[in-house]
Amino acid sequence: MARLDIRKLCFSVAGLDILRDIDLTVENGQSLALLGPSGCGKSTTLRCIAGFLRPTRGDVGFDGHSVLGLPPHKRNVGLVFQDYALFPHMTVAQNIAYGLRRRGVAAQDRAARVAEALALVRLDDFGERMPAQLSGGQQQRVALARALVIRPRVLLLDEPLGALDRRLRDQMQVELKRIQREAGTTTIIVTHDQEEALSLSDRVAVMSEGRITEVGRPGELYHRPGSREVMEFLGASNLFTGSVDRFEGGRAHIRLGPSLGLDVSAPLTPGARVHLGIRPENFSIATGERGAADRANTIPVRVAETVFKGNHVELYVEAPDGLRLIVQSRGDLFAGATPEIGQAVTLTVAPEAIVIFE
């Protein structure tokens, strides 16, 4: 495993900039998710690290040494593709041993390392099976074992769970995190799935239009993103624009419209124009006025639509001044009976739960 350093990485095709000054550091043994929409440059970054593409300018280094002059097979990088790319005519063990054979590892050592890799992915008894005899999740673990058996300096995963259904993806998220932790390999995961990025990685780098817009720990990015765009991309959110009325007692009052304002815990200058963000789950919901009138940031709303999601209910509500909000609550909050469309309810939100973007 190695520390990965990417410095001022750029890649262009026919004058079109695909990557623009990418700067990233992934510490030894750390996992980082590259998260962004299709076409933002995630997979291109991965291919530059692997050596399949040569950047227009910039550098890729392992442990402080540039690898730009090395071909892919000499960088000792493990790769797992979305479709796994297993050899259908080889057994599981032969697939895993393929990279070791190409490296000239002796047969006895190959057998021991294949057995070790199979144990890591919990497929000890599957060595003689063919890929066609495996489930999607099992094929994914074989692809991981094949990438890890060569003891790569860096492991690159390109949409590794994209070919699985939701149930298998949830299961494999847990398995993939365990395998990465036990292997201790420096890992980059490319994904457009926000939940996947947040659950699988130590850090997340959000990409947009060939640039890194923000890097941070999953909890930090989700709860305290540095920009409106990142908050909107990382899950459901309510976004507003307002102006600061006053600042007193450690709180700023932000006017969102003629009849609606919110207090936030931030030192803001009166008159400043600001953007606000509130996660749907940070609202508290009451079906009556009692107990809500004495709480900060009380918002009377009317229910426009409800969507039952099993473990929570999504409410689409209409607030004063024409604002429309999305609110999430536990599925059992209303004892099995969600508010009816048209019903008036009261929302409250703590000042500390509101994110400010100036």
Tab-separated table of C-alpha atoms in Angstrom:
chain	number	residue	atom	x	y	z
A	1	MET	CA	0.000	0.000	0.000
A	2	ALA	CA	1.085	3.574	-0.601
A	3	ARG	CA	0.272	7.197	-0.032
A	4	LEU	CA	-1.281	8.596	-3.211
A	5	ASP	CA	-0.632	12.189	-4.275
A	6	ILE	CA	-2.345	13.821	-7.235
A	7	ARG	CA	-1.091	17.298	-8.090
A	8	LYS	CA	-2.589	19.774	-10.593
A	9	LEU	CA	-3.862	16.896	-12.728
A	10	CYS	CA	-5.358	18.006	-16.049
A	11	PHE	CA	-6.606	15.991	-18.991
A	12	SER	CA	-7.893	17.372	-22.280
A	13	VAL	CA	-9.212	15.841	-25.486
A	14	ALA	CA	-9.387	17.906	-28.683
A	15	GLY	CA	-9.249	21.108	-26.653
A	16	LEU	CA	-11.993	19.991	-24.262
A	17	ASP	CA	-10.946	20.013	-20.595
A	18	ILE	CA	-12.047	16.795	-18.876
A	19	LEU	CA	-9.980	17.256	-15.687
A	20	ARG	CA	-9.029	20.664	-14.327
A	21	ASP	CA	-6.276	20.959	-11.720
A	22	ILE	CA	-7.198	17.954	-9.580
A	23	ASP	CA	-5.399	18.001	-6.219
A	24	LEU	CA	-5.886	15.007	-3.916
A	25	THR	CA	-3.991	13.150	-1.227
A	26	VAL	CA	-5.028	9.706	0.001
A	27	GLU	CA	-3.045	8.578	3.020
A	28	ASN	CA	-1.560	5.113	3.387
A	29	GLY	CA	-4.391	2.633	4.037
A	30	GLN	CA	-7.136	5.240	3.702
A	31	SER	CA	-10.206	4.935	1.479
A	32	LEU	CA	-11.504	7.880	-0.524
A	33	ALA	CA	-14.672	8.074	-2.608
A	34	LEU	CA	-14.764	10.155	-5.780
A	35	LEU	CA	-18.401	11.217	-5.929
A	36	GLY	CA	-20.134	13.092	-8.695
A	37	PRO	CA	-22.611	12.909	-11.569
A	38	SER	CA	-21.904	11.101	-14.824
A	39	GLY	CA	-19.387	12.934	-16.985
A	40	CYS	CA	-17.739	14.886	-14.171
A	41	GLY	CA	-14.322	13.198	-14.601
A	42	LYS	CA	-14.333	10.488	-11.920
A	43	SER	CA	-13.413	7.539	-14.130
A	44	THR	CA	-10.928	9.646	-16.109
A	45	THR	CA	-9.124	10.411	-12.844
A	46	LEU	CA	-9.036	6.681	-12.075
A	47	ARG	CA	-7.579	5.870	-15.489
A	48	CYS	CA	-4.862	8.495	-15.059
A	49	ILE	CA	-3.897	6.925	-11.714
A	50	ALA	CA	-3.858	3.438	-13.247
A	51	GLY	CA	-1.792	4.572	-16.229
A	52	PHE	CA	-4.362	3.907	-18.961
A	53	LEU	CA	-4.441	7.641	-19.741
A	54	ARG	CA	-1.545	10.077	-19.640
A	55	PRO	CA	-2.574	13.455	-18.205
A	56	THR	CA	-2.114	16.599	-20.242
A	57	ARG	CA	-0.214	18.017	-17.275
A	58	GLY	CA	0.156	17.432	-13.552
A	59	ASP	CA	1.482	14.439	-11.640
A	60	VAL	CA	0.489	11.185	-9.946
A	61	GLY	CA	2.780	9.946	-7.183
A	62	PHE	CA	3.002	6.900	-4.915
A	63	ASP	CA	4.901	7.504	-1.653
A	64	GLY	CA	6.393	10.706	-2.981
A	65	HIS	CA	7.633	9.264	-6.298
A	66	SER	CA	6.009	10.054	-9.650
A	67	VAL	CA	4.601	7.066	-11.548
A	68	LEU	CA	3.778	8.919	-14.756
A	69	GLY	CA	6.696	7.270	-16.545
A	70	LEU	CA	5.535	3.769	-15.604
A	71	PRO	CA	3.162	1.663	-17.728
A	72	PRO	CA	0.031	0.289	-16.008
A	73	HIS	CA	1.472	-3.179	-15.302
A	74	LYS	CA	4.437	-1.682	-13.428
A	75	ARG	CA	2.424	0.587	-11.132
A	76	ASN	CA	1.136	-2.384	-9.108
A	77	VAL	CA	-2.428	-1.079	-9.015
A	78	GLY	CA	-5.437	-3.306	-8.347
A	79	LEU	CA	-8.530	-2.640	-10.449
A	80	VAL	CA	-12.158	-3.696	-10.039
A	81	PHE	CA	-14.546	-2.724	-12.826
A	82	GLN	CA	-18.313	-2.396	-12.686
A	83	ASP	CA	-18.831	-5.557	-14.775
A	84	TYR	CA	-16.047	-7.414	-12.832
A	85	ALA	CA	-14.417	-8.657	-16.111
A	86	LEU	CA	-13.930	-12.224	-14.859
A	87	PHE	CA	-12.613	-14.781	-17.343
A	88	PRO	CA	-15.603	-17.068	-17.987
A	89	HIS	CA	-13.445	-20.071	-19.011
A	90	MET	CA	-11.378	-20.018	-15.794
A	91	THR	CA	-12.321	-21.227	-12.331
A	92	VAL	CA	-12.545	-18.791	-9.432
A	93	ALA	CA	-9.078	-19.809	-8.242
A	94	GLN	CA	-7.609	-19.432	-11.737
A	95	ASN	CA	-9.163	-15.984	-12.092
A	96	ILE	CA	-7.646	-14.876	-8.800
A	97	ALA	CA	-4.253	-16.379	-9.655
A	98	TYR	CA	-4.085	-14.737	-13.084
A	99	GLY	CA	-2.180	-11.634	-11.975
A	100	LEU	CA	0.248	-13.716	-9.923
A	101	ARG	CA	1.038	-15.948	-12.916
A	102	ARG	CA	1.686	-12.914	-15.083
A	103	ARG	CA	4.118	-11.693	-12.416
A	104	GLY	CA	5.980	-14.988	-12.370
A	105	VAL	CA	5.015	-16.001	-8.830
A	106	ALA	CA	5.896	-19.652	-8.151
A	107	ALA	CA	3.034	-22.186	-8.150
A	108	GLN	CA	3.327	-23.001	-4.440
A	109	ASP	CA	3.276	-19.343	-3.451
A	110	ARG	CA	0.389	-18.716	-5.864
A	111	ALA	CA	-1.727	-21.392	-4.217
A	112	ALA	CA	-1.088	-19.982	-0.735
A	113	ARG	CA	-1.904	-16.417	-1.770
A	114	VAL	CA	-5.052	-17.457	-3.629
A	115	ALA	CA	-6.250	-19.324	-0.521
A	116	GLU	CA	-5.504	-16.233	1.570
A	117	ALA	CA	-7.467	-14.013	-0.857
A	118	LEU	CA	-10.423	-16.424	-0.903
A	119	ALA	CA	-10.526	-16.394	2.897
A	120	LEU	CA	-10.446	-12.587	2.921
A	121	VAL	CA	-13.574	-12.392	0.765
A	122	ARG	CA	-15.202	-15.374	2.523
A	123	LEU	CA	-15.239	-17.675	-0.505
A	124	ASP	CA	-12.936	-20.390	0.874
A	125	ASP	CA	-14.884	-23.263	-0.718
A	126	PHE	CA	-15.551	-21.626	-4.093
A	127	GLY	CA	-12.143	-21.960	-5.738
A	128	GLU	CA	-13.182	-24.669	-8.229
A	129	ARG	CA	-16.436	-23.055	-9.317
A	130	MET	CA	-16.885	-21.225	-12.610
A	131	PRO	CA	-17.985	-17.555	-12.680
A	132	ALA	CA	-21.328	-18.531	-14.257
A	133	GLN	CA	-22.102	-20.571	-11.115
A	134	LEU	CA	-21.804	-17.520	-8.858
A	135	SER	CA	-24.268	-14.842	-7.802
A	136	GLY	CA	-23.588	-11.191	-8.591
A	137	GLY	CA	-22.318	-10.540	-5.083
A	138	GLN	CA	-19.998	-13.549	-5.229
A	139	GLN	CA	-18.594	-12.456	-8.598
A	140	GLN	CA	-17.916	-9.037	-7.132
A	141	ARG	CA	-15.958	-10.600	-4.275
A	142	VAL	CA	-13.923	-12.708	-6.734
A	143	ALA	CA	-13.038	-9.531	-8.637
A	144	LEU	CA	-11.942	-7.948	-5.350
A	145	ALA	CA	-9.861	-10.999	-4.446
A	146	ARG	CA	-8.168	-10.914	-7.856
A	147	ALA	CA	-7.303	-7.243	-7.379
A	148	LEU	CA	-6.031	-7.705	-3.814
A	149	VAL	CA	-4.051	-10.930	-4.295
A	150	ILE	CA	-1.256	-9.039	-6.096
A	151	ARG	CA	-0.871	-6.889	-2.941
A	152	PRO	CA	-1.401	-3.648	-4.823
A	153	ARG	CA	-0.016	-0.333	-3.674
A	154	VAL	CA	-3.365	1.277	-4.555
A	155	LEU	CA	-6.782	-0.325	-5.112
A	156	LEU	CA	-9.105	1.368	-7.638
A	157	LEU	CA	-12.814	0.518	-7.672
A	158	ASP	CA	-14.876	1.882	-10.583
A	159	GLU	CA	-18.582	1.782	-9.651
A	160	PRO	CA	-17.978	-1.583	-7.930
A	161	LEU	CA	-21.584	-2.099	-6.809
A	162	GLY	CA	-23.348	-0.617	-9.819
A	163	ALA	CA	-24.291	-3.979	-11.362
A	164	LEU	CA	-26.014	-5.274	-8.199
A	165	ASP	CA	-29.623	-4.893	-7.129
A	166	ARG	CA	-30.422	-2.754	-4.060
A	167	ARG	CA	-30.512	-5.632	-1.552
A	168	LEU	CA	-27.168	-7.025	-2.723
A	169	ARG	CA	-25.646	-3.546	-2.835
A	170	ASP	CA	-26.591	-2.952	0.806
A	171	GLN	CA	-25.041	-6.283	1.790
A	172	MET	CA	-21.893	-5.690	-0.256
A	173	GLN	CA	-21.366	-2.226	1.197
A	174	VAL	CA	-20.794	-3.882	4.565
A	175	GLU	CA	-18.580	-6.593	3.041
A	176	LEU	CA	-16.552	-4.155	0.967
A	177	LYS	CA	-15.872	-1.941	3.972
A	178	ARG	CA	-14.736	-4.985	5.988
A	179	ILE	CA	-12.481	-6.243	3.200
A	180	GLN	CA	-10.846	-2.842	2.694
A	181	ARG	CA	-10.279	-2.466	6.427
A	182	GLU	CA	-8.757	-5.948	6.819
A	183	ALA	CA	-6.592	-5.602	3.709
A	184	GLY	CA	-5.461	-2.104	4.731
A	185	THR	CA	-4.951	-1.094	1.100
A	186	THR	CA	-5.069	2.534	-0.012
A	187	THR	CA	-8.346	2.688	-1.944
A	188	ILE	CA	-10.183	5.013	-4.312
A	189	ILE	CA	-13.848	4.272	-5.011
A	190	VAL	CA	-15.592	5.922	-7.960
A	191	THR	CA	-19.355	6.244	-7.553
A	192	HIS	CA	-22.300	8.479	-8.373
A	193	ASP	CA	-24.300	7.009	-5.462
A	194	GLN	CA	-24.258	9.375	-2.470
A	195	GLU	CA	-25.148	6.709	0.086
A	196	GLU	CA	-22.432	4.432	-1.251
A	197	ALA	CA	-19.795	7.173	-1.041
A	198	LEU	CA	-20.752	8.165	2.500
A	199	SER	CA	-20.874	4.600	3.821
A	200	LEU	CA	-17.751	3.133	2.160
A	201	SER	CA	-15.087	5.780	2.588
A	202	ASP	CA	-12.975	7.556	5.187
A	203	ARG	CA	-13.148	10.718	3.081
A	204	VAL	CA	-15.259	11.891	0.158
A	205	ALA	CA	-14.148	14.119	-2.717
A	206	VAL	CA	-17.094	15.680	-4.554
A	207	MET	CA	-16.439	16.320	-8.255
A	208	SER	CA	-18.215	18.613	-10.678
A	209	GLU	CA	-17.273	19.489	-14.271
A	210	GLY	CA	-13.752	18.128	-13.965
A	211	ARG	CA	-12.935	19.808	-10.654
A	212	ILE	CA	-12.866	18.798	-6.994
A	213	THR	CA	-15.400	21.069	-5.301
A	214	GLU	CA	-14.996	19.829	-1.712
A	215	VAL	CA	-13.206	17.116	0.267
A	216	GLY	CA	-14.059	15.995	3.784
A	217	ARG	CA	-15.163	13.232	6.108
A	218	PRO	CA	-18.606	11.803	5.262
A	219	GLY	CA	-20.327	13.213	8.360
A	220	GLU	CA	-18.797	16.653	7.885
A	221	LEU	CA	-19.820	16.878	4.242
A	222	TYR	CA	-23.350	15.701	4.928
A	223	HIS	CA	-24.116	17.824	7.982
A	224	ARG	CA	-21.894	20.874	7.299
A	225	PRO	CA	-21.175	21.107	3.565
A	226	GLY	CA	-19.219	24.118	2.420
A	227	SER	CA	-21.429	24.966	-0.533
A	228	ARG	CA	-25.028	24.922	-1.614
A	229	GLU	CA	-24.161	22.641	-4.546
A	230	VAL	CA	-22.552	19.983	-2.325
A	231	MET	CA	-25.478	20.005	0.102
A	232	GLU	CA	-27.924	19.566	-2.766
A	233	PHE	CA	-25.939	16.691	-4.244
A	234	LEU	CA	-25.476	14.818	-0.944
A	235	GLY	CA	-29.061	13.801	-0.325
A	236	ALA	CA	-32.388	15.590	-0.010
A	237	SER	CA	-32.264	19.172	1.198
A	238	ASN	CA	-34.281	22.357	1.587
A	239	LEU	CA	-32.473	25.403	0.217
A	240	PHE	CA	-33.426	29.040	0.736
A	241	THR	CA	-32.065	32.517	0.125
A	242	GLY	CA	-32.638	35.338	2.605
A	243	SER	CA	-31.219	38.479	4.167
A	244	VAL	CA	-29.945	39.043	7.709
A	245	ASP	CA	-32.289	41.253	9.762
A	246	ARG	CA	-30.268	41.402	12.952
A	247	PHE	CA	-27.628	39.651	15.029
A	248	GLU	CA	-27.963	39.432	18.798
A	249	GLY	CA	-27.363	36.921	21.557
A	250	GLY	CA	-25.188	34.749	19.311
A	251	ARG	CA	-27.968	34.276	16.777
A	252	ALA	CA	-28.767	35.913	13.462
A	253	HIS	CA	-32.356	36.351	12.307
A	254	ILE	CA	-32.731	35.732	8.581
A	255	ARG	CA	-35.776	36.991	6.723
A	256	LEU	CA	-36.922	34.534	4.027
A	257	GLY	CA	-40.074	36.388	3.036
A	258	PRO	CA	-42.650	38.914	4.282
A	259	SER	CA	-43.980	36.574	6.982
A	260	LEU	CA	-41.251	33.964	7.507
A	261	GLY	CA	-37.880	34.222	9.215
A	262	LEU	CA	-35.469	31.824	10.920
A	263	ASP	CA	-32.880	32.155	13.674
A	264	VAL	CA	-29.471	30.605	13.003
A	265	SER	CA	-26.437	30.138	15.224
A	266	ALA	CA	-23.922	32.098	13.163
A	267	PRO	CA	-22.227	35.533	13.437
A	268	LEU	CA	-23.723	37.197	10.368
A	269	THR	CA	-23.680	40.864	9.387
A	270	PRO	CA	-27.094	42.613	9.213
A	271	GLY	CA	-28.051	43.270	5.624
A	272	ALA	CA	-25.978	40.380	4.246
A	273	ARG	CA	-27.547	38.094	1.649
A	274	VAL	CA	-27.138	34.414	2.577
A	275	HIS	CA	-28.153	30.937	1.464
A	276	LEU	CA	-29.570	28.446	3.985
A	277	GLY	CA	-29.883	24.687	3.926
A	278	ILE	CA	-31.925	22.338	6.137
A	279	ARG	CA	-31.899	18.552	5.918
A	280	PRO	CA	-35.453	17.077	5.818
A	281	GLU	CA	-34.822	14.918	8.884
A	282	ASN	CA	-33.834	17.932	11.019
A	283	PHE	CA	-37.416	19.194	11.248
A	284	SER	CA	-39.610	18.232	14.182
A	285	ILE	CA	-43.300	17.823	13.400
A	286	ALA	CA	-46.315	18.507	15.610
A	287	THR	CA	-49.948	18.087	14.563
A	288	GLY	CA	-51.096	20.855	16.904
A	289	GLU	CA	-49.901	24.211	18.203
A	290	ARG	CA	-49.306	22.977	21.739
A	291	GLY	CA	-45.654	22.778	22.674
A	292	ALA	CA	-44.490	24.456	19.478
A	293	ALA	CA	-45.270	28.105	20.152
A	294	ASP	CA	-42.444	28.547	22.661
A	295	ARG	CA	-39.777	26.951	20.447
A	296	ALA	CA	-37.462	28.747	18.059
A	297	ASN	CA	-38.106	28.586	14.332
A	298	THR	CA	-41.732	27.536	14.313
A	299	ILE	CA	-43.186	27.188	10.826
A	300	PRO	CA	-46.895	26.563	10.195
A	301	VAL	CA	-47.351	24.455	7.043
A	302	ARG	CA	-49.994	22.566	5.138
A	303	VAL	CA	-49.407	19.038	3.824
A	304	ALA	CA	-49.418	18.846	0.012
A	305	GLU	CA	-48.286	15.218	-0.427
A	306	THR	CA	-47.126	12.244	1.642
A	307	VAL	CA	-44.910	9.323	0.605
A	308	PHE	CA	-44.494	6.311	2.879
A	309	LYS	CA	-40.924	4.925	2.624
A	310	GLY	CA	-41.082	2.199	5.272
A	311	ASN	CA	-38.650	3.460	7.894
A	312	HIS	CA	-39.704	7.070	7.357
A	313	VAL	CA	-42.429	9.215	5.854
A	314	GLU	CA	-41.693	12.012	3.412
A	315	LEU	CA	-43.991	15.003	3.690
A	316	TYR	CA	-44.128	17.636	0.972
A	317	VAL	CA	-45.516	20.732	2.630
A	318	GLU	CA	-46.379	24.326	1.746
A	319	ALA	CA	-45.042	27.051	4.057
A	320	PRO	CA	-45.790	30.805	4.203
A	321	ASP	CA	-44.515	33.052	1.401
A	322	GLY	CA	-44.909	30.274	-1.155
A	323	LEU	CA	-42.071	28.104	0.157
A	324	ARG	CA	-42.308	24.361	-0.432
A	325	LEU	CA	-40.408	22.012	1.886
A	326	ILE	CA	-39.621	18.324	2.110
A	327	VAL	CA	-39.687	16.827	5.606
A	328	GLN	CA	-38.752	13.337	6.795
A	329	SER	CA	-40.073	11.694	9.913
A	330	ARG	CA	-39.929	8.251	11.456
A	331	GLY	CA	-42.469	5.868	10.012
A	332	ASP	CA	-44.014	5.300	13.461
A	333	LEU	CA	-44.315	9.002	14.383
A	334	PHE	CA	-48.020	9.057	13.662
A	335	ALA	CA	-48.677	5.518	14.924
A	336	GLY	CA	-49.288	4.288	11.408
A	337	ALA	CA	-51.472	7.233	10.343
A	338	THR	CA	-49.679	9.922	8.359
A	339	PRO	CA	-51.172	13.433	8.147
A	340	GLU	CA	-53.799	13.840	5.484
A	341	ILE	CA	-53.280	15.984	2.417
A	342	GLY	CA	-54.417	19.481	3.259
A	343	GLN	CA	-53.876	19.044	7.007
A	344	ALA	CA	-52.139	21.835	8.930
A	345	VAL	CA	-49.059	20.838	10.937
A	346	THR	CA	-46.285	22.748	12.663
A	347	LEU	CA	-42.575	22.369	11.955
A	348	THR	CA	-39.712	23.415	14.198
A	349	VAL	CA	-35.994	23.329	13.506
A	350	ALA	CA	-33.107	24.039	15.871
A	351	PRO	CA	-30.952	27.052	14.925
A	352	GLU	CA	-27.857	24.806	15.124
A	353	ALA	CA	-29.309	22.454	12.473
A	354	ILE	CA	-29.407	25.147	9.793
A	355	VAL	CA	-26.418	25.326	7.416
A	356	ILE	CA	-25.355	28.782	6.184
A	357	PHE	CA	-23.698	29.552	2.854
A	358	GLU	CA	-22.669	33.192	2.479
